[in-house]
mmCIF file of C-alpha atoms in Angstrom:
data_model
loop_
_atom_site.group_PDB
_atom_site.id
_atom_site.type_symbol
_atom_site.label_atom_id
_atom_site.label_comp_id
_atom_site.label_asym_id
_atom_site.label_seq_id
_atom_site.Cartn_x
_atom_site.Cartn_y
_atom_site.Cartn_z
ATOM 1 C CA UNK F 7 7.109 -32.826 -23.638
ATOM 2 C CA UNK F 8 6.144 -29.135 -23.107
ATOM 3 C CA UNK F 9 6.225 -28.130 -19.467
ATOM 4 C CA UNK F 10 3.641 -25.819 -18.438
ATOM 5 C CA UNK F 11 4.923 -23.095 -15.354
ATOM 6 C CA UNK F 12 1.876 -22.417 -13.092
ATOM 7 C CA UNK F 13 -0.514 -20.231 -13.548
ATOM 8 C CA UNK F 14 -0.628 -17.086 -10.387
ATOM 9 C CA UNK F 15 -3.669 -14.989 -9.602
ATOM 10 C CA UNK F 16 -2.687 -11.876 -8.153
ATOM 11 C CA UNK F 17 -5.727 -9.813 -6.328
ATOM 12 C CA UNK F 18 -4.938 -6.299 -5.094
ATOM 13 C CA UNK F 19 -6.636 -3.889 -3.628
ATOM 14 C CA UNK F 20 -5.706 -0.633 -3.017
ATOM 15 C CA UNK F 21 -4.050 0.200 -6.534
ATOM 16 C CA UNK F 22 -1.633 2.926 -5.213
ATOM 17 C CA UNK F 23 1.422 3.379 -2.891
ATOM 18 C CA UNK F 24 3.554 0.554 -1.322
ATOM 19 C CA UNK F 25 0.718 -1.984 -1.883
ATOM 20 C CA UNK F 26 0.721 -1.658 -5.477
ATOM 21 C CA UNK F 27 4.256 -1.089 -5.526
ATOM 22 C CA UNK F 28 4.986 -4.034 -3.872
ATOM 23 C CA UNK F 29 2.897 -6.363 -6.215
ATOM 24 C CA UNK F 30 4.479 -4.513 -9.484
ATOM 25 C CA UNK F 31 8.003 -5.449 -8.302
ATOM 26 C CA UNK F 32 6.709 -9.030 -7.587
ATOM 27 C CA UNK F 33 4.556 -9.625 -10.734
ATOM 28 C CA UNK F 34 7.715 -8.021 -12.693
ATOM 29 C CA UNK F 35 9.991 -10.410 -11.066
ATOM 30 C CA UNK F 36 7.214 -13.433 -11.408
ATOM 31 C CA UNK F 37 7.427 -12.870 -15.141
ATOM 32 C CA UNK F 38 10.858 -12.860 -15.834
ATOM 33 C CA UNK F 39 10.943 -15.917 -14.551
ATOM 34 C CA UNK F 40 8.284 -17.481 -16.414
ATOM 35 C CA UNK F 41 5.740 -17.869 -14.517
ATOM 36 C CA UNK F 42 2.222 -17.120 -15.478
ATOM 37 C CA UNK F 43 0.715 -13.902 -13.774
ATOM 38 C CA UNK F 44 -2.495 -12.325 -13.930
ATOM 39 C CA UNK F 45 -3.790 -9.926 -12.200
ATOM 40 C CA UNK F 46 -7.566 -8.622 -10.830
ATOM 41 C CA UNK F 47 -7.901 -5.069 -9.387
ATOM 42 C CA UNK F 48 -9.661 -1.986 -9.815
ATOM 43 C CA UNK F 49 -9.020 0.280 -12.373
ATOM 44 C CA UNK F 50 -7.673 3.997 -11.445
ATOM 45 C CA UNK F 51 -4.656 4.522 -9.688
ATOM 46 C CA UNK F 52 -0.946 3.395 -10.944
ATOM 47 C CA UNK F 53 -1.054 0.122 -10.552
ATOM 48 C CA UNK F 54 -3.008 -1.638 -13.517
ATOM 49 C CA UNK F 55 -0.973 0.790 -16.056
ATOM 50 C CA UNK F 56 2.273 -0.105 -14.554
ATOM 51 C CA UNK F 57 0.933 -3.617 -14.805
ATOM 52 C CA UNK F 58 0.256 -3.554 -18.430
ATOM 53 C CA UNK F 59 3.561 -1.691 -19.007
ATOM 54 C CA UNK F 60 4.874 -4.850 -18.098
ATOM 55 C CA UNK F 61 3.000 -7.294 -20.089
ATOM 56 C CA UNK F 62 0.942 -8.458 -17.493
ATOM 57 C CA UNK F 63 -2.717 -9.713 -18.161
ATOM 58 C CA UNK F 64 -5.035 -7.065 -16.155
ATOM 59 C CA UNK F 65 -8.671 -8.262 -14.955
ATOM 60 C CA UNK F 66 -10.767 -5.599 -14.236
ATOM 61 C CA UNK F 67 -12.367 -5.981 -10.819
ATOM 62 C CA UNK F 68 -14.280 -3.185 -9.592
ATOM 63 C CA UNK F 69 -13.489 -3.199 -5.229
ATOM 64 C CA UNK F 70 -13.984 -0.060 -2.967
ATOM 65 C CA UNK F 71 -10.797 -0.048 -1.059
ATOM 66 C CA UNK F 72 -12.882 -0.668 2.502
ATOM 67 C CA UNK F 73 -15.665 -3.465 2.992
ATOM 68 C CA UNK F 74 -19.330 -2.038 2.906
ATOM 69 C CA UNK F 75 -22.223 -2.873 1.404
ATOM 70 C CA UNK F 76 -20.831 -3.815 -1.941
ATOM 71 C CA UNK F 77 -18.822 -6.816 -0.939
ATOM 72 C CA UNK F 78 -20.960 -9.307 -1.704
ATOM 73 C CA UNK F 79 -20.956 -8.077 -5.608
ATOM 74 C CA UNK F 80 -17.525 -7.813 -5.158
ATOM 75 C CA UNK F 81 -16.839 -11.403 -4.262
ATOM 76 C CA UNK F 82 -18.779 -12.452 -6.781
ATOM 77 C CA UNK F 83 -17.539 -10.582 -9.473
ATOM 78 C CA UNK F 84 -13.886 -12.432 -8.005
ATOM 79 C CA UNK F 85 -15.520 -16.020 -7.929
ATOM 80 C CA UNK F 86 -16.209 -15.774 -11.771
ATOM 81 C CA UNK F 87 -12.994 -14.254 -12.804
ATOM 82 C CA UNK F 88 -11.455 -16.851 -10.744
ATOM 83 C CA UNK F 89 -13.315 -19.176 -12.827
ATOM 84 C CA UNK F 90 -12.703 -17.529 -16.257
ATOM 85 C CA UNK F 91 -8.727 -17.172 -15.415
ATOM 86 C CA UNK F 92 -8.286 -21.090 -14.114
ATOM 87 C CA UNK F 93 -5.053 -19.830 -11.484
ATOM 88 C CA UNK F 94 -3.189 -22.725 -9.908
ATOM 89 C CA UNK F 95 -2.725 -20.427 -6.630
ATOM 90 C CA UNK F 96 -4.222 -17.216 -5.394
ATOM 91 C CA UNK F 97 -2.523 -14.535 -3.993
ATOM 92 C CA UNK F 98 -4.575 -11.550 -2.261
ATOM 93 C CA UNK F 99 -2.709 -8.500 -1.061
ATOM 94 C CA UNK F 100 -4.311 -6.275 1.622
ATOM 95 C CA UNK F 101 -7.441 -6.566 4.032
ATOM 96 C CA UNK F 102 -10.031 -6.052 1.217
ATOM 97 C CA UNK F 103 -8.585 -8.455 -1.460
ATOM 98 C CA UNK F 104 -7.842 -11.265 1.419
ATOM 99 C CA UNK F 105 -11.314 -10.493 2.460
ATOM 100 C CA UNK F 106 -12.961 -11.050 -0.552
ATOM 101 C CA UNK F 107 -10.954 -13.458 -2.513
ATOM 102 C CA UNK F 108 -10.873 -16.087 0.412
ATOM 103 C CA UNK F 109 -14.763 -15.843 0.451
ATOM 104 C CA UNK F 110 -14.443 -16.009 -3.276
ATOM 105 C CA UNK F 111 -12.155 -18.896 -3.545
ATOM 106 C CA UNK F 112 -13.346 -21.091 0.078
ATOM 107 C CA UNK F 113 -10.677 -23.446 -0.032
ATOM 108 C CA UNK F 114 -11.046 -24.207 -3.169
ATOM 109 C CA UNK F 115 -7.212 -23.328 -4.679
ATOM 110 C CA UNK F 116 -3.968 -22.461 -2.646
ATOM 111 C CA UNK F 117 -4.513 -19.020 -1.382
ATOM 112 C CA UNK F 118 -1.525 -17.098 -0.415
ATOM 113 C CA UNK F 119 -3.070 -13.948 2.110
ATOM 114 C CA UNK F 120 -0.385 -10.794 2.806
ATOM 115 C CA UNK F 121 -2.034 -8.212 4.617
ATOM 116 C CA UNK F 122 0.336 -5.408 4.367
ATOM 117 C CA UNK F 123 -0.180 -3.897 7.992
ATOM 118 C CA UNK F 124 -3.387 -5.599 9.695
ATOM 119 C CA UNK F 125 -6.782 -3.873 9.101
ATOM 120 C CA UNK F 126 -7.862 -4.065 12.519
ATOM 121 C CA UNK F 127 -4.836 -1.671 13.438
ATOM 122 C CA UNK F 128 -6.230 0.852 10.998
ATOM 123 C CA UNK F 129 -10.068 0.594 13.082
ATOM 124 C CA UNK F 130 -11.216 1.235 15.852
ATOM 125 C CA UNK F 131 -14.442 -0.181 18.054
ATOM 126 C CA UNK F 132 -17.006 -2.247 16.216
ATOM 127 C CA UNK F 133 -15.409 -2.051 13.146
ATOM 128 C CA UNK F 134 -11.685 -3.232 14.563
ATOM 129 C CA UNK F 135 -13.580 -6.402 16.378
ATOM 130 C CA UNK F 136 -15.420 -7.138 12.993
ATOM 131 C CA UNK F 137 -12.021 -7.072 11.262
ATOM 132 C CA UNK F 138 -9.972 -8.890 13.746
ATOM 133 C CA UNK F 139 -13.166 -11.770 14.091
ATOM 134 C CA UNK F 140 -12.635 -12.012 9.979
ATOM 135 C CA UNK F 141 -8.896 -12.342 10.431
ATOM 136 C CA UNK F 142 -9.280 -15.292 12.676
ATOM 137 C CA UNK F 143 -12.000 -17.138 10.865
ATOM 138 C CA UNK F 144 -10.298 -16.493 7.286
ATOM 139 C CA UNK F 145 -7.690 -18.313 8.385
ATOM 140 C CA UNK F 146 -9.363 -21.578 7.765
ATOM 141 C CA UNK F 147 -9.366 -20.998 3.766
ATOM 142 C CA UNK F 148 -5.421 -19.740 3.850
ATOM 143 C CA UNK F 149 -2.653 -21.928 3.107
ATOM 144 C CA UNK F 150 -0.300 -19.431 4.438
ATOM 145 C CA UNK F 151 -0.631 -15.784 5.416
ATOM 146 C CA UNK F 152 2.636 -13.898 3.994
ATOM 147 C CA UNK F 153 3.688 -11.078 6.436
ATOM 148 C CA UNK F 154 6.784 -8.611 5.832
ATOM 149 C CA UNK F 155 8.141 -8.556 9.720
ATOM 150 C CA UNK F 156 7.970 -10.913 12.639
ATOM 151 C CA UNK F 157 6.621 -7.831 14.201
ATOM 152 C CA UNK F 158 3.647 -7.836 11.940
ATOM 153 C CA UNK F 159 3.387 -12.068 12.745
ATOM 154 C CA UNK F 160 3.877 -11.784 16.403
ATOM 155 C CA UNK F 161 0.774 -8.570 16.358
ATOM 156 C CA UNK F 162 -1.235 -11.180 14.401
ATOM 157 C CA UNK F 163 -0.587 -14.160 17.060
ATOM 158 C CA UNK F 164 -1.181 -12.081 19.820
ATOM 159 C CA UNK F 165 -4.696 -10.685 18.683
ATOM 160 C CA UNK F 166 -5.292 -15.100 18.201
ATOM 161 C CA UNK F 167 -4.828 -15.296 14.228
ATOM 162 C CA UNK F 168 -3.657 -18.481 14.080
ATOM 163 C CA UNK F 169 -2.521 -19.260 10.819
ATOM 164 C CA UNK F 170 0.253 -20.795 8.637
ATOM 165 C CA UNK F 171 3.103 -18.380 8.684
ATOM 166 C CA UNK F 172 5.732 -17.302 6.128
ATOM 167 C CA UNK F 173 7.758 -13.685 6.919
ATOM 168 C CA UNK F 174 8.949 -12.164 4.322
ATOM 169 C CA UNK F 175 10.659 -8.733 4.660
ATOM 170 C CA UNK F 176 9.490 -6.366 2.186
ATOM 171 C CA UNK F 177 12.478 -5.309 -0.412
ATOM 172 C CA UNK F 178 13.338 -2.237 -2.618
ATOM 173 C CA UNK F 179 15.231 -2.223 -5.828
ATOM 174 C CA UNK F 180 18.767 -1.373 -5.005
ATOM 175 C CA UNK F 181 19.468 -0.684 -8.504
ATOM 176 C CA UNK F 182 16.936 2.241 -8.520
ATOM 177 C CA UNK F 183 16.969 3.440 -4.932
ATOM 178 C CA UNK F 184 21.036 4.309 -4.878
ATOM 179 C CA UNK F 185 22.892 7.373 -3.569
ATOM 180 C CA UNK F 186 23.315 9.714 -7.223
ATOM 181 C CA UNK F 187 22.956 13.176 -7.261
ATOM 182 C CA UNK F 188 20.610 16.227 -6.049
ATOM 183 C CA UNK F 189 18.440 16.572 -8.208
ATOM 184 C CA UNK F 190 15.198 17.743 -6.374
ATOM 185 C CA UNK F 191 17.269 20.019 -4.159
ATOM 186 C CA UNK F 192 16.575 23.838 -4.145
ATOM 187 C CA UNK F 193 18.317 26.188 -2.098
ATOM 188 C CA UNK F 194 20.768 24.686 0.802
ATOM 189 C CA UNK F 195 18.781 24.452 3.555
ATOM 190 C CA UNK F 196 18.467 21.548 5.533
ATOM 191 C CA UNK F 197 15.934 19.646 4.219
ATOM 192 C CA UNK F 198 13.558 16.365 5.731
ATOM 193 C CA UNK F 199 11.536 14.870 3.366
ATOM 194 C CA UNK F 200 8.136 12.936 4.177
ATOM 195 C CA UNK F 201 7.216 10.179 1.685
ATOM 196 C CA UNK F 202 4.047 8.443 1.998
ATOM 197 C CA UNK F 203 0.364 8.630 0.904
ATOM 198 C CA UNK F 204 -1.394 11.578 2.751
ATOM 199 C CA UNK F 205 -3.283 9.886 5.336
ATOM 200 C CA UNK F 206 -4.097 9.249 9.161
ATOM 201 C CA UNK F 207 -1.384 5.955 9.286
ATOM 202 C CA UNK F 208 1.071 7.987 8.168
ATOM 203 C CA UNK F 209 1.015 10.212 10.743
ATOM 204 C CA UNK F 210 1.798 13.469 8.547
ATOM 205 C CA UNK F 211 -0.156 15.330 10.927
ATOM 206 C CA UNK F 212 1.834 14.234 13.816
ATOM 207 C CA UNK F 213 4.898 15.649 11.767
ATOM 208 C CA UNK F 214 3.305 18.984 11.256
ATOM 209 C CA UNK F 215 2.629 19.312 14.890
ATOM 210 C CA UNK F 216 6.605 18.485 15.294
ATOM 211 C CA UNK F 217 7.951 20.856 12.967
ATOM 212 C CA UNK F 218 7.538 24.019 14.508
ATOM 213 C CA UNK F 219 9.869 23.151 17.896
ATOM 214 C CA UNK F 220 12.400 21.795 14.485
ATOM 215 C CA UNK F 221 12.417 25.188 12.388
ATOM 216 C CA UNK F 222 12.964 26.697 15.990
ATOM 217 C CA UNK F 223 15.851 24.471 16.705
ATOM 218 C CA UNK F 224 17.062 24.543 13.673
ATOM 219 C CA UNK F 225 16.513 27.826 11.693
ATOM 220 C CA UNK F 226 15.964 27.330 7.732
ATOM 221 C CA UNK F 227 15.239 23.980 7.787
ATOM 222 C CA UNK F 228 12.403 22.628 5.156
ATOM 223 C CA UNK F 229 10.209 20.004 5.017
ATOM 224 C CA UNK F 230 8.372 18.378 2.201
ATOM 225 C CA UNK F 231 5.705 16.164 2.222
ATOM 226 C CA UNK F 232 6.124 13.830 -0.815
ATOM 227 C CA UNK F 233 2.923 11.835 -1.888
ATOM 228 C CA UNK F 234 -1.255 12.750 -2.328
ATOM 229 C CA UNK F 235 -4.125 11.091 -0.222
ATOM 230 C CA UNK F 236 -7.124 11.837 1.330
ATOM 231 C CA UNK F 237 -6.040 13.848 4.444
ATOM 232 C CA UNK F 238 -4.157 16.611 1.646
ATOM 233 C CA UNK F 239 -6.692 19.680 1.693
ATOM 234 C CA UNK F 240 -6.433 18.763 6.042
ATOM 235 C CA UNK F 241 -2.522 19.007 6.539
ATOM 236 C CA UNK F 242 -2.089 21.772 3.684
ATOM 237 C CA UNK F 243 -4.511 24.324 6.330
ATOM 238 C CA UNK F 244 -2.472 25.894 8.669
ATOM 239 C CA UNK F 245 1.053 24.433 7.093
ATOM 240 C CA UNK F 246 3.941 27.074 7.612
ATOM 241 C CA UNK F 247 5.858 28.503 4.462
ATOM 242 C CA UNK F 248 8.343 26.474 5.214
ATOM 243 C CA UNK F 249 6.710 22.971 4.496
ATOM 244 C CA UNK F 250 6.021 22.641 0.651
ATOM 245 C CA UNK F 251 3.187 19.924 -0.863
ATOM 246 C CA UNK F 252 5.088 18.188 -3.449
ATOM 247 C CA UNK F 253 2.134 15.733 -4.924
ATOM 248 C CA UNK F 254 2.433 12.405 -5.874
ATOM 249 C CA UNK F 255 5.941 11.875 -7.293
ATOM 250 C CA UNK F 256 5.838 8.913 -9.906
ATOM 251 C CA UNK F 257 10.295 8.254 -9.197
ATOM 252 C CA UNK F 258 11.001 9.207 -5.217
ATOM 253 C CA UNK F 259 14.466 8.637 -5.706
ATOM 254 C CA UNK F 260 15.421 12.011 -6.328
ATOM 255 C CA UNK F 261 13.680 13.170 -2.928
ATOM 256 C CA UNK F 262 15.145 10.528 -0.998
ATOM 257 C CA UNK F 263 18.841 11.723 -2.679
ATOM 258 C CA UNK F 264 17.997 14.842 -1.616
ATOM 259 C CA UNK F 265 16.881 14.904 1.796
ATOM 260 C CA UNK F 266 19.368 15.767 4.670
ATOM 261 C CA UNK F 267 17.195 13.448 6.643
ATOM 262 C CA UNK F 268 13.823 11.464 5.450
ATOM 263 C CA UNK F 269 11.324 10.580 7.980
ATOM 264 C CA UNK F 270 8.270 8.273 8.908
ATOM 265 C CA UNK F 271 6.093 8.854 11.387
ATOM 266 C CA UNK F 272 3.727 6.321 10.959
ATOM 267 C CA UNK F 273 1.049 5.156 13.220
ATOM 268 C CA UNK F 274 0.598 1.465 11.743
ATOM 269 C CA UNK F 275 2.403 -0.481 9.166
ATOM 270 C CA UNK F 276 3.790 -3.644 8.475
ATOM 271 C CA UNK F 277 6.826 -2.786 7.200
ATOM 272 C CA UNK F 278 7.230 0.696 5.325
ATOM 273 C CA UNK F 279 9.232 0.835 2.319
ATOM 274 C CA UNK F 280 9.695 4.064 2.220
ATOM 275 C CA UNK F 281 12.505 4.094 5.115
ATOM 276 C CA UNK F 282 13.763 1.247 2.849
ATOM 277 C CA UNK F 283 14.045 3.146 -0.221
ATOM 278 C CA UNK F 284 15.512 6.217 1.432
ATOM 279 C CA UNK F 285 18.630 4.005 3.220
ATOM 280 C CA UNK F 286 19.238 2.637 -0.007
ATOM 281 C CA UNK F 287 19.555 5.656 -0.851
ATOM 282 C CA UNK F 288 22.507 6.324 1.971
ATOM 283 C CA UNK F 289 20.121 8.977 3.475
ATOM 284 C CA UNK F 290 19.551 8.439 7.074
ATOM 285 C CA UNK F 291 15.658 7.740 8.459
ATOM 286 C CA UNK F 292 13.869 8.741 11.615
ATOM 287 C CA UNK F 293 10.836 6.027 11.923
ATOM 288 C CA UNK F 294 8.378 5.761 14.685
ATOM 289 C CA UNK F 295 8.325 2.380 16.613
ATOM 290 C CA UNK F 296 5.411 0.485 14.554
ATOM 291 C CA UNK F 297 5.616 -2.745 13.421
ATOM 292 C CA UNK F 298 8.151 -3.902 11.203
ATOM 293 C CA UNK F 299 10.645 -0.416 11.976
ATOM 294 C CA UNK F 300 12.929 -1.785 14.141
ATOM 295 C CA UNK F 301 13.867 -4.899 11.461
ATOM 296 C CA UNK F 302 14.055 -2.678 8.769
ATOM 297 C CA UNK F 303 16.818 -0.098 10.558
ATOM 298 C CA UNK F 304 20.413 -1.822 10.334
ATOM 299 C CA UNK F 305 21.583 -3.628 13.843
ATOM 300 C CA UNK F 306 22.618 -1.142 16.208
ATOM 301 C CA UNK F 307 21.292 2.006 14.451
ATOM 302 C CA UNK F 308 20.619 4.763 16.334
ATOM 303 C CA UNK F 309 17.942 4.626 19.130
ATOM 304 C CA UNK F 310 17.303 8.249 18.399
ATOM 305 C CA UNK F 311 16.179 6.899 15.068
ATOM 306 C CA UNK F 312 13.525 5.390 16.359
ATOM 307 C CA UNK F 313 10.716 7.437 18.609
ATOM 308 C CA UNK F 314 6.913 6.751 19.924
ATOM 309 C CA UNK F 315 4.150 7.083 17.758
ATOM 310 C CA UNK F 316 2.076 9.938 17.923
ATOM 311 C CA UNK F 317 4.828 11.997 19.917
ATOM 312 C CA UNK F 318 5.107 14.693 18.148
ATOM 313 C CA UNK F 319 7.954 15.928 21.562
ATOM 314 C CA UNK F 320 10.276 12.827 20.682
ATOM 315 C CA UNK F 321 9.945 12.923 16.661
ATOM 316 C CA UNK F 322 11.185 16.789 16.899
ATOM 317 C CA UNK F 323 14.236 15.815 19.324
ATOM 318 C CA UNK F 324 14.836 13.301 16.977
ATOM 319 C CA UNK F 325 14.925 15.606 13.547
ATOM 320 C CA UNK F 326 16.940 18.431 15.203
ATOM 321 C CA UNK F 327 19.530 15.777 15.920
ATOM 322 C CA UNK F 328 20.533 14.315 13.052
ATOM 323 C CA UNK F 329 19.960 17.659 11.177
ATOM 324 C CA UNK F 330 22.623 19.509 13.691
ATOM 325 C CA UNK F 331 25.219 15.813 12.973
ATOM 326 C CA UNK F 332 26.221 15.748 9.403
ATOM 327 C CA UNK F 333 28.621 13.333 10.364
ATOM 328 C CA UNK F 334 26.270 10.918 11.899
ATOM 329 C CA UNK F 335 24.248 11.709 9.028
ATOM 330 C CA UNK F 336 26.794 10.234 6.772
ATOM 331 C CA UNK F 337 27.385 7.381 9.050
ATOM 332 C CA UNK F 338 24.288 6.418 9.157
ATOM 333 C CA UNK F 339 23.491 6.563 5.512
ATOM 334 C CA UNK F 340 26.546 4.434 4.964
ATOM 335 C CA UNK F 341 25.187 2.157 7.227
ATOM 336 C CA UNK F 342 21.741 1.887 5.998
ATOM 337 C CA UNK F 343 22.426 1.659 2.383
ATOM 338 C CA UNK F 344 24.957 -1.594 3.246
ATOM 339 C CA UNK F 345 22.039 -3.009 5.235
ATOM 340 C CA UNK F 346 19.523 -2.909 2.406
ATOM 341 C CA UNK F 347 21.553 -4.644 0.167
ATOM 342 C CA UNK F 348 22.358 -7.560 2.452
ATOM 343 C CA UNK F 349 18.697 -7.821 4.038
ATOM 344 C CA UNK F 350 16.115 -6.002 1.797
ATOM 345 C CA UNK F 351 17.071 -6.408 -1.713
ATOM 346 C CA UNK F 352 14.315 -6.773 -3.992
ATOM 347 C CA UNK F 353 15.800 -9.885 -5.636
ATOM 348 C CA UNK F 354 15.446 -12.330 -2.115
ATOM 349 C CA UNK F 355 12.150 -11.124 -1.796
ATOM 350 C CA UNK F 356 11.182 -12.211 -4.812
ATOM 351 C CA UNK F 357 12.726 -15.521 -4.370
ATOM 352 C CA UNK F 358 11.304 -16.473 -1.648
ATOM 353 C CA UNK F 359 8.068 -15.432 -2.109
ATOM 354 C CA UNK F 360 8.109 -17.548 -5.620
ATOM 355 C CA UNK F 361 9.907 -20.485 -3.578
ATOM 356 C CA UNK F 362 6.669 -20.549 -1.102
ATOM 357 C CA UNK F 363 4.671 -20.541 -4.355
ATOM 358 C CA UNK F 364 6.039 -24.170 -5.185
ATOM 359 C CA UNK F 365 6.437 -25.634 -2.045
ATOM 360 C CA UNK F 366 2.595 -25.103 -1.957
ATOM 361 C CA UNK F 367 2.025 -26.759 -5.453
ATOM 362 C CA UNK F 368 3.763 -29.673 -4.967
ATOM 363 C CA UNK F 369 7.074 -28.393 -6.544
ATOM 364 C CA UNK F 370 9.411 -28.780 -3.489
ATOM 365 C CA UNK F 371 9.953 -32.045 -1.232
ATOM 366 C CA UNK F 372 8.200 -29.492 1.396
ATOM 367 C CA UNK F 373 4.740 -30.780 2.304
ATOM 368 C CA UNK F 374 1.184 -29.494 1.449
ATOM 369 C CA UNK F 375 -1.851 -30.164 3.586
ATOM 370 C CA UNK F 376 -5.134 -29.462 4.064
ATOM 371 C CA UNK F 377 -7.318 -29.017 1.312
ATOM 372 C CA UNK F 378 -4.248 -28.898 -1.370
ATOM 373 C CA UNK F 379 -2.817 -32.308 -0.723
ATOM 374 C CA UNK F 380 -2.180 -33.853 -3.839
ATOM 375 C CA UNK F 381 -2.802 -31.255 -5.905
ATOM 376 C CA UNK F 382 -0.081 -31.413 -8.401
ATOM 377 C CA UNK F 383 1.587 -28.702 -10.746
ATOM 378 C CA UNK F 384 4.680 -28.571 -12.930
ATOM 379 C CA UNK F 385 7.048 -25.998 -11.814
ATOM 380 C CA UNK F 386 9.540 -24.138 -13.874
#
C-alpha cells in the first residue's frame, strides 16, 4: 500500500528578508523530507524564485504587504487556491498572511499562525488596537500560533492573545554562516556592519545618529549598512563618508566574516536572524533589548552587548567597546558561534516545526482538539 506524506500550504507574505528566508530554509528542509509543500505568495521579491529553485510548487497570490482596502480580494483569491491546492494543514507566516488565510480558511483545516514579530508592535494608535483586536479574535481559527522566543509568547499573553502556543527559536544554517575568510573587507579599518532591510524596525536611523560619538571614539572606523528597503533614499541624506550603502546582498556571509563587530539596533522583532547568522559566523553582535535578543545571545554574554532601543548614547558606548577589545572580540565570537550550533541550528528548527505538523494531523500519540479532532492523515 502506497503511503501518501501530507500535503503543507505555506502562505507568506512579505517575500523578502528574514520572513522569506525563514520559510525557504523550512520549505527546503520540508522537502527533503518528503513532505508535500506548496506555496502561495506574491510575486516580486526573492522568495518565489528561491522557491522554485528548489522545486517547490509556487501559487501566485497577489497580497500588499499591509491590510487595506484590498483584503477582502485578497482572502478570496486565498479561499480558492486553498480549494484548488486541497493542503492537509495551513501554515501562514507574518501579520498579513495570518490575517488573511485564517479568514480564508475559518477553521476549516489545521492552521499553523507564526507572526514573525507582532504587527501591533510595528503600529501605533488606531491602527495598533485594530491589529492587536484581530490578534485576539484570530485566535479562535488557530490550532497553534508558532512564535520564535518566549519573549515574543510572553508580549503576545500580556497584550491577552490567548492562544495555543508552540516556541520555536528561529535557526541559521551553520554550514553556510561559518567563520572563513575576508572577503568583503577593504582597507583595515575597523569595521561594524548593519544587516537588515532598510526600515523604521530596524532602527538604522538610530545607528546613524550613534555613529558620529563612534568615529570620534574611535578614529577610522567604518560602517556599512548591508540590505535595501524603503527608508534607503532617508538614511543615505546626511550619511558621513565614512558609512557606505552596500544594497541588498543576495550571500551576507562574507559581511558578517568581515565585520570587526556586526550590530542590530532594532526597535521590534521576534527574533532577528541576523545576530544569528553573524555569531555563527564567530563575529561578535551588539543587539538592542527587543524581543527575542536576549535568547538568542549565548548565557552570560556580555551585558554591554545588549543596550535600550532607540538610545542612540548606549548603542555608541557599546560599539566603541568591543571595537577598542579585540580580545573580547574574539571571545565573544568563540562564544557565539558554539552557541548557535547547540541552540539555533537550522536542522532542530526544522524538526520541530515538522514534528508540530504531525502531532496536529493525527501522526503523534499527542492530542488534537477543536475543530481537527479526528481528522486523520498518514505521516511519513
Amino acid at each position: 500500500m502506497r503511503i501518501t506524506a501530507p500535503h503543507i500550504l505555506h502562505v507568506a507574505q512579505p517575500v523578502e528578508g528574514g520572513v522569506a528566508r525563514v520559510v525557504t530554509d523550512l520549505v527546503a528542509a520540508q522537502l527533503a523530507t518528503g513532505l508535500r509543500v506548496t506555496v502561495a505568495c506574491p510575486e516580486g521579491g526573492a522568495l518565489a524564485d528561491a522557491l522554485r529553485a528548489l522545486g517547490c510548487t509556487v501559487i501566485r497570490w497577489d497580497a500588499t504587504r499591509s491590510p487595506g482596502p484590498r483584503l477582502p480580494r485578497e482572502m478570496w483569491q486565498l479561499s480558492r487556491l486553498v480549494r484548488k491546492v486541497r493542503p492537509d494543514l495551513v501554515h501562514a507566516h507574518s501579520a498579513k498572511a495570518g490575517l488573511a488565510a485564517r479568514l480564508a480558511v475559518h477553521g476549516r483545516l489545521p492552521t499553523v499562525f507564526q507572526p514573525h514579530a507582532w504587527s501591533f508592535e510595528a503600529a501605533d494608535g488606531l491602527v495598533a488596537r485594530l491589529a492587536l483586536g484581530w490578534e485576539r479574535f484570530g485566535v479562535r481559527w488557530t490550532a497553534r500560533v508558532v512564535c520564535v522566543s518566549e519573549a515574543e509568547r510572553r508580549t503576545g499573553e500580556r497584550r491577552g492573545i490567548t492562544a495555543a502556543w508552540r516556541v520555536v527559536p528561529n535557526g541559521v544554517d551553520t554550514g553556510r554562516f561559518r567563520p572563513e575568510g575576508d572577503g568583503a573587507r577593504s582597507g583595515d579599518a575597523p569595521l561594524v556592519v548593519c544587516v537588515g532591510r532598510l526600515c523604521r524596525q530596524k532602527g538604522q536611523d538610530v545607528l546613524l545618529a550613534a555613529w558620529p560619538e563612534v568615529v570620534r571614539r574611535v578614529p577610522g572606523a567604518r560602517l556599512v549598512l548591508v540590505g535595501d528597503g524603503p527608508d534607503a533614499e532617508r538614511l543615505r541624506r546626511g550619511a558621513p563618508a565614512s558609512v557606505e550603502f552596500a544594497g541588498a546582498a543576495a550571500d551576507a556571509a562574507p559581511w558578517y566574516r568581515a565585520a570587526d563587530v556586526v550590530v542590530l539596533p532594532s526597535r521590534w522583532e521576534g527574533m532577528a536572524l541576523a545576530p544569528l547568522e553573524a555569531m555563527a559566523c564567530a563575529r561578535p553582535v551588539v543587539v538592542t533589548e527587543v524581543d527575542g535578543a536576549r535568547e538568542s545571545l549565548p548565557p552570560g554574554h556580555a551585558p554591554s552587548c545588549l543596550v535600550p532601543p532607540e538610545d542612540p548614547a548606549a548603542l555608541a558606548r557599546a560599539l566603541t567597546a568591543l571595537l577598542r577589545d579585540e580580545p573580547l572580540r574574539a571571545a565573544l565570537g568563540v562564544r557565539g558561534r558554539a552557541h548557535v550550533l547547540v541552540a539555533h541550528d537550522l536542522r532542530h528548527v526544522t524538526d520541530a516545526v515538522t514534528d508540530l505538523y504531525r502531532e496536529l494531523l493525527g501522526g503523534t500519540a499527542a492530542p488534537v482538539v477543536g475543530p481537527y479532532e479526528g481528522r486523520k492523515c498518514i505521516t511519513t
